[in-house]
CSV table of C-alpha atoms in Angstrom, one decimal:
chain,number,residue,atom,x,y,z
A,12,MET,CA,88.8,99.8,-1.8
A,13,ASN,CA,92.0,102.0,-2.1
A,14,ARG,CA,94.0,100.1,0.4
A,15,ILE,CA,93.4,96.8,-1.4
A,16,SER,CA,94.7,98.4,-4.6
A,17,GLN,CA,97.6,99.7,-2.7
A,18,ARG,CA,98.5,96.2,-1.5
A,19,ARG,CA,98.1,94.5,-4.9
A,20,GLY,CA,100.2,97.4,-6.2
A,21,TYR,CA,102.8,96.7,-3.5
A,22,LEU,CA,102.6,93.1,-4.1
A,23,MET,CA,103.3,93.5,-7.9
A,24,ARG,CA,106.3,95.9,-7.4
A,25,ARG,CA,107.5,93.2,-4.7
A,26,GLY,CA,107.2,90.6,-7.4
A,27,LEU,CA,109.1,92.5,-9.9
A,28,TRP,CA,111.9,93.2,-7.4
A,29,TYR,CA,112.1,89.5,-6.6
A,30,SER,CA,112.2,88.6,-10.4
A,31,LEU,CA,114.9,91.2,-10.9
A,32,ALA,CA,116.8,89.9,-8.0
A,33,LEU,CA,116.4,86.3,-9.1
A,34,CYS,CA,117.6,87.3,-12.6
A,35,LEU,CA,120.8,89.0,-11.2
A,36,LEU,CA,121.4,86.0,-9.1
A,37,ILE,CA,121.3,83.6,-11.9
A,38,LEU,CA,123.5,85.8,-13.8
A,39,LEU,CA,126.0,85.8,-11.0
A,40,ILE,CA,125.8,82.3,-10.8
A,41,GLY,CA,126.3,81.9,-14.4
A,42,GLY,CA,129.2,84.1,-14.5
A,43,VAL,CA,131.1,82.4,-11.6
A,44,GLY,CA,130.1,78.9,-13.4
A,45,PHE,CA,131.5,79.9,-16.8
A,46,TRP,CA,134.5,81.4,-14.9
A,47,ALA,CA,134.9,78.1,-13.3
A,48,LEU,CA,134.3,75.7,-16.1
A,49,GLU,CA,135.7,77.4,-19.2
A,50,PRO,CA,139.4,77.6,-19.5
A,51,GLY,CA,139.0,80.5,-22.2
A,52,ILE,CA,137.3,82.7,-19.7
A,53,GLU,CA,140.1,84.5,-17.8
A,54,SER,CA,138.0,86.8,-15.5
A,55,LEU,CA,134.8,87.1,-13.7
A,56,GLN,CA,133.7,90.0,-15.9
A,57,GLU,CA,134.0,87.6,-19.0
A,58,GLY,CA,132.1,85.1,-17.3
A,59,LEU,CA,129.3,87.4,-16.5
A,60,TRP,CA,129.3,88.8,-20.1
A,61,LEU,CA,129.0,85.0,-21.3
A,62,ALA,CA,126.4,84.5,-18.6
A,63,PHE,CA,124.5,87.5,-19.9
A,64,THR,CA,124.7,86.8,-23.7
A,65,THR,CA,123.9,83.2,-22.9
A,66,ALA,CA,120.8,83.8,-20.7
A,67,ALA,CA,119.3,86.7,-22.9
A,68,THR,CA,120.0,84.3,-25.8
A,69,VAL,CA,121.8,87.1,-27.8
A,70,GLY,CA,125.0,85.0,-28.7
A,71,TYR,CA,127.2,87.8,-30.1
A,72,GLY,CA,129.8,85.0,-30.7
A,73,ASP,CA,132.7,87.0,-28.9
A,74,VAL,CA,132.9,84.6,-26.1
A,75,VAL,CA,131.3,81.0,-26.4
A,76,PRO,CA,131.6,78.0,-24.3
A,77,LYS,CA,133.9,75.5,-25.6
A,78,THR,CA,134.1,72.4,-23.2
A,79,PRO,CA,131.1,70.0,-22.9
A,80,PHE,CA,130.6,71.0,-19.3
A,81,GLY,CA,130.6,74.5,-20.4
A,82,ARG,CA,128.2,73.9,-23.1
A,83,ALA,CA,125.9,71.9,-20.9
A,84,PHE,CA,125.9,74.7,-18.4
A,85,ALA,CA,125.0,77.1,-21.3
A,86,VAL,CA,121.9,75.1,-21.7
A,87,LEU,CA,120.8,75.3,-18.2
A,88,VAL,CA,121.8,79.1,-18.1
A,89,VAL,CA,119.6,79.5,-21.2
A,90,LEU,CA,116.6,77.8,-19.8
A,91,LEU,CA,116.8,79.5,-16.5
A,92,GLY,CA,117.4,82.9,-18.3
A,93,LEU,CA,114.3,82.4,-20.5
A,94,ALA,CA,112.2,81.7,-17.3
A,95,VAL,CA,113.4,84.3,-15.2
A,96,LEU,CA,113.5,86.9,-18.0
A,97,SER,CA,109.8,86.1,-18.6
A,98,LEU,CA,108.9,86.7,-15.1
A,99,VAL,CA,110.2,90.0,-15.2
A,100,THR,CA,108.5,90.9,-18.7
A,101,ALA,CA,105.2,89.6,-17.0
A,102,SER,CA,105.8,91.6,-13.9
A,103,LEU,CA,106.4,94.8,-15.7
A,104,ALA,CA,103.4,94.2,-18.1
A,105,ALA,CA,101.1,93.6,-15.0
A,106,LEU,CA,102.2,96.9,-13.6
A,107,PHE,CA,101.2,98.7,-16.6
A,108,VAL,CA,97.7,96.9,-17.2
A,109,GLU,CA,97.1,97.1,-13.4
A,110,ARG,CA,96.2,100.9,-13.7
A,111,ASP,CA,93.8,100.4,-16.5
A,112,VAL,CA,92.2,97.3,-14.8
A,113,GLU,CA,91.8,99.5,-11.4
A,114,ALA,CA,90.3,102.4,-13.3
A,115,GLU,CA,87.8,100.3,-15.0
A,116,GLU,CA,87.0,98.6,-11.7
A,117,ARG,CA,86.3,101.9,-10.1
A,118,GLN,CA,84.1,103.0,-12.9
A,119,ILE,CA,82.1,99.7,-12.6
A,120,GLU,CA,81.6,100.1,-8.9
A,121,ARG,CA,80.4,103.9,-9.5
A,122,ASP,CA,77.7,102.6,-12.0
A,123,LEU,CA,76.6,99.6,-9.5
A,124,MET,CA,76.2,102.1,-6.5
A,125,ARG,CA,74.2,104.5,-8.9
A,126,GLU,CA,71.9,101.7,-10.0
A,127,ILE,CA,71.6,100.5,-6.3
A,128,ARG,CA,70.7,104.1,-5.5
A,129,ALA,CA,68.0,104.3,-8.2
A,130,LEU,CA,66.6,100.9,-7.1
A,131,ARG,CA,66.3,102.1,-3.5
A,132,GLU,CA,64.3,105.2,-4.8
A,133,GLN,CA,61.9,102.9,-6.6
A,134,VAL,CA,61.5,100.7,-3.9
A,135,SER,CA,60.7,103.7,-1.4
A,136,ALA,CA,58.4,105.1,-4.0
A,137,LEU,CA,56.5,101.7,-4.3
A,138,GLU,CA,56.4,101.3,-0.5
A,139,GLN,CA,54.9,105.0,-0.3
A,140,SER,CA,52.5,104.0,-3.2
A,141,LEU,CA,51.5,100.9,-1.3
A,142,GLN,CA,50.6,102.8,1.9
A,143,ASP,CA,48.8,105.5,0.4
A,144,ASN,CA,46.7,102.8,-1.3
A,145,ASP,CA,46.1,100.9,2.3
A,146,GLU,CA,45.1,104.2,3.7
A,147,THR,CA,42.7,105.3,1.2
A,148,SER,CA,41.1,101.7,1.3
A,149,SER,CA,41.0,101.4,5.2
A,150,HIS,CA,39.0,104.7,5.4
A,151,PRO,CA,35.5,104.2,3.7
A,152,LYS,CA,34.2,107.3,2.1
A,153,ARG,CA,31.2,108.9,3.9
A,154,SER,CA,28.3,109.7,1.9
A,155,ASN,CA,26.4,113.1,2.2
A,156,GLY,CA,23.1,111.3,2.5
C-alpha cells in the first residue's frame, strides 16, 4: 500500500513539474512571439514581460500589443496561459489534498481489518459451538439404571 502511495505522489509531483515546464515554455514562446510581432517591443525581456502579464491576465498596461497580429497573438497567449496556470493550480491543490485522502484511506483500511478480525473470531466461535453441539448429540447419555 505504501509503495502505491509513493507512486501516486511521484506522478502528482511529476505532473506538477510538467505543468510548470509547459507554463515556462508558453511564456518563452509568447515572449519571443511578442518580440517578433510587436515593433514597440525592443528586447526579449520586454516580450517576456508582456507574455507574462498577458498569460496571467494581469495587464498592467505598461506594455501592450498594438498591431492586429500582436493582439491576436495576445488572445492565444491568454487562452493558453489560463489553461496552463489552471493545470498548475490543480496540481498544487492535488498535492495538498492527497495527504488528507491517504490518511483517511489508511484509517478506513485499519477499521476494515479490525472488523474482519472480529468477524473471524465470531465465525470461529460459531464453529466451535457447532462442534460442541455435534459431540454432545452424537454421544448418548448412559442411564444409571
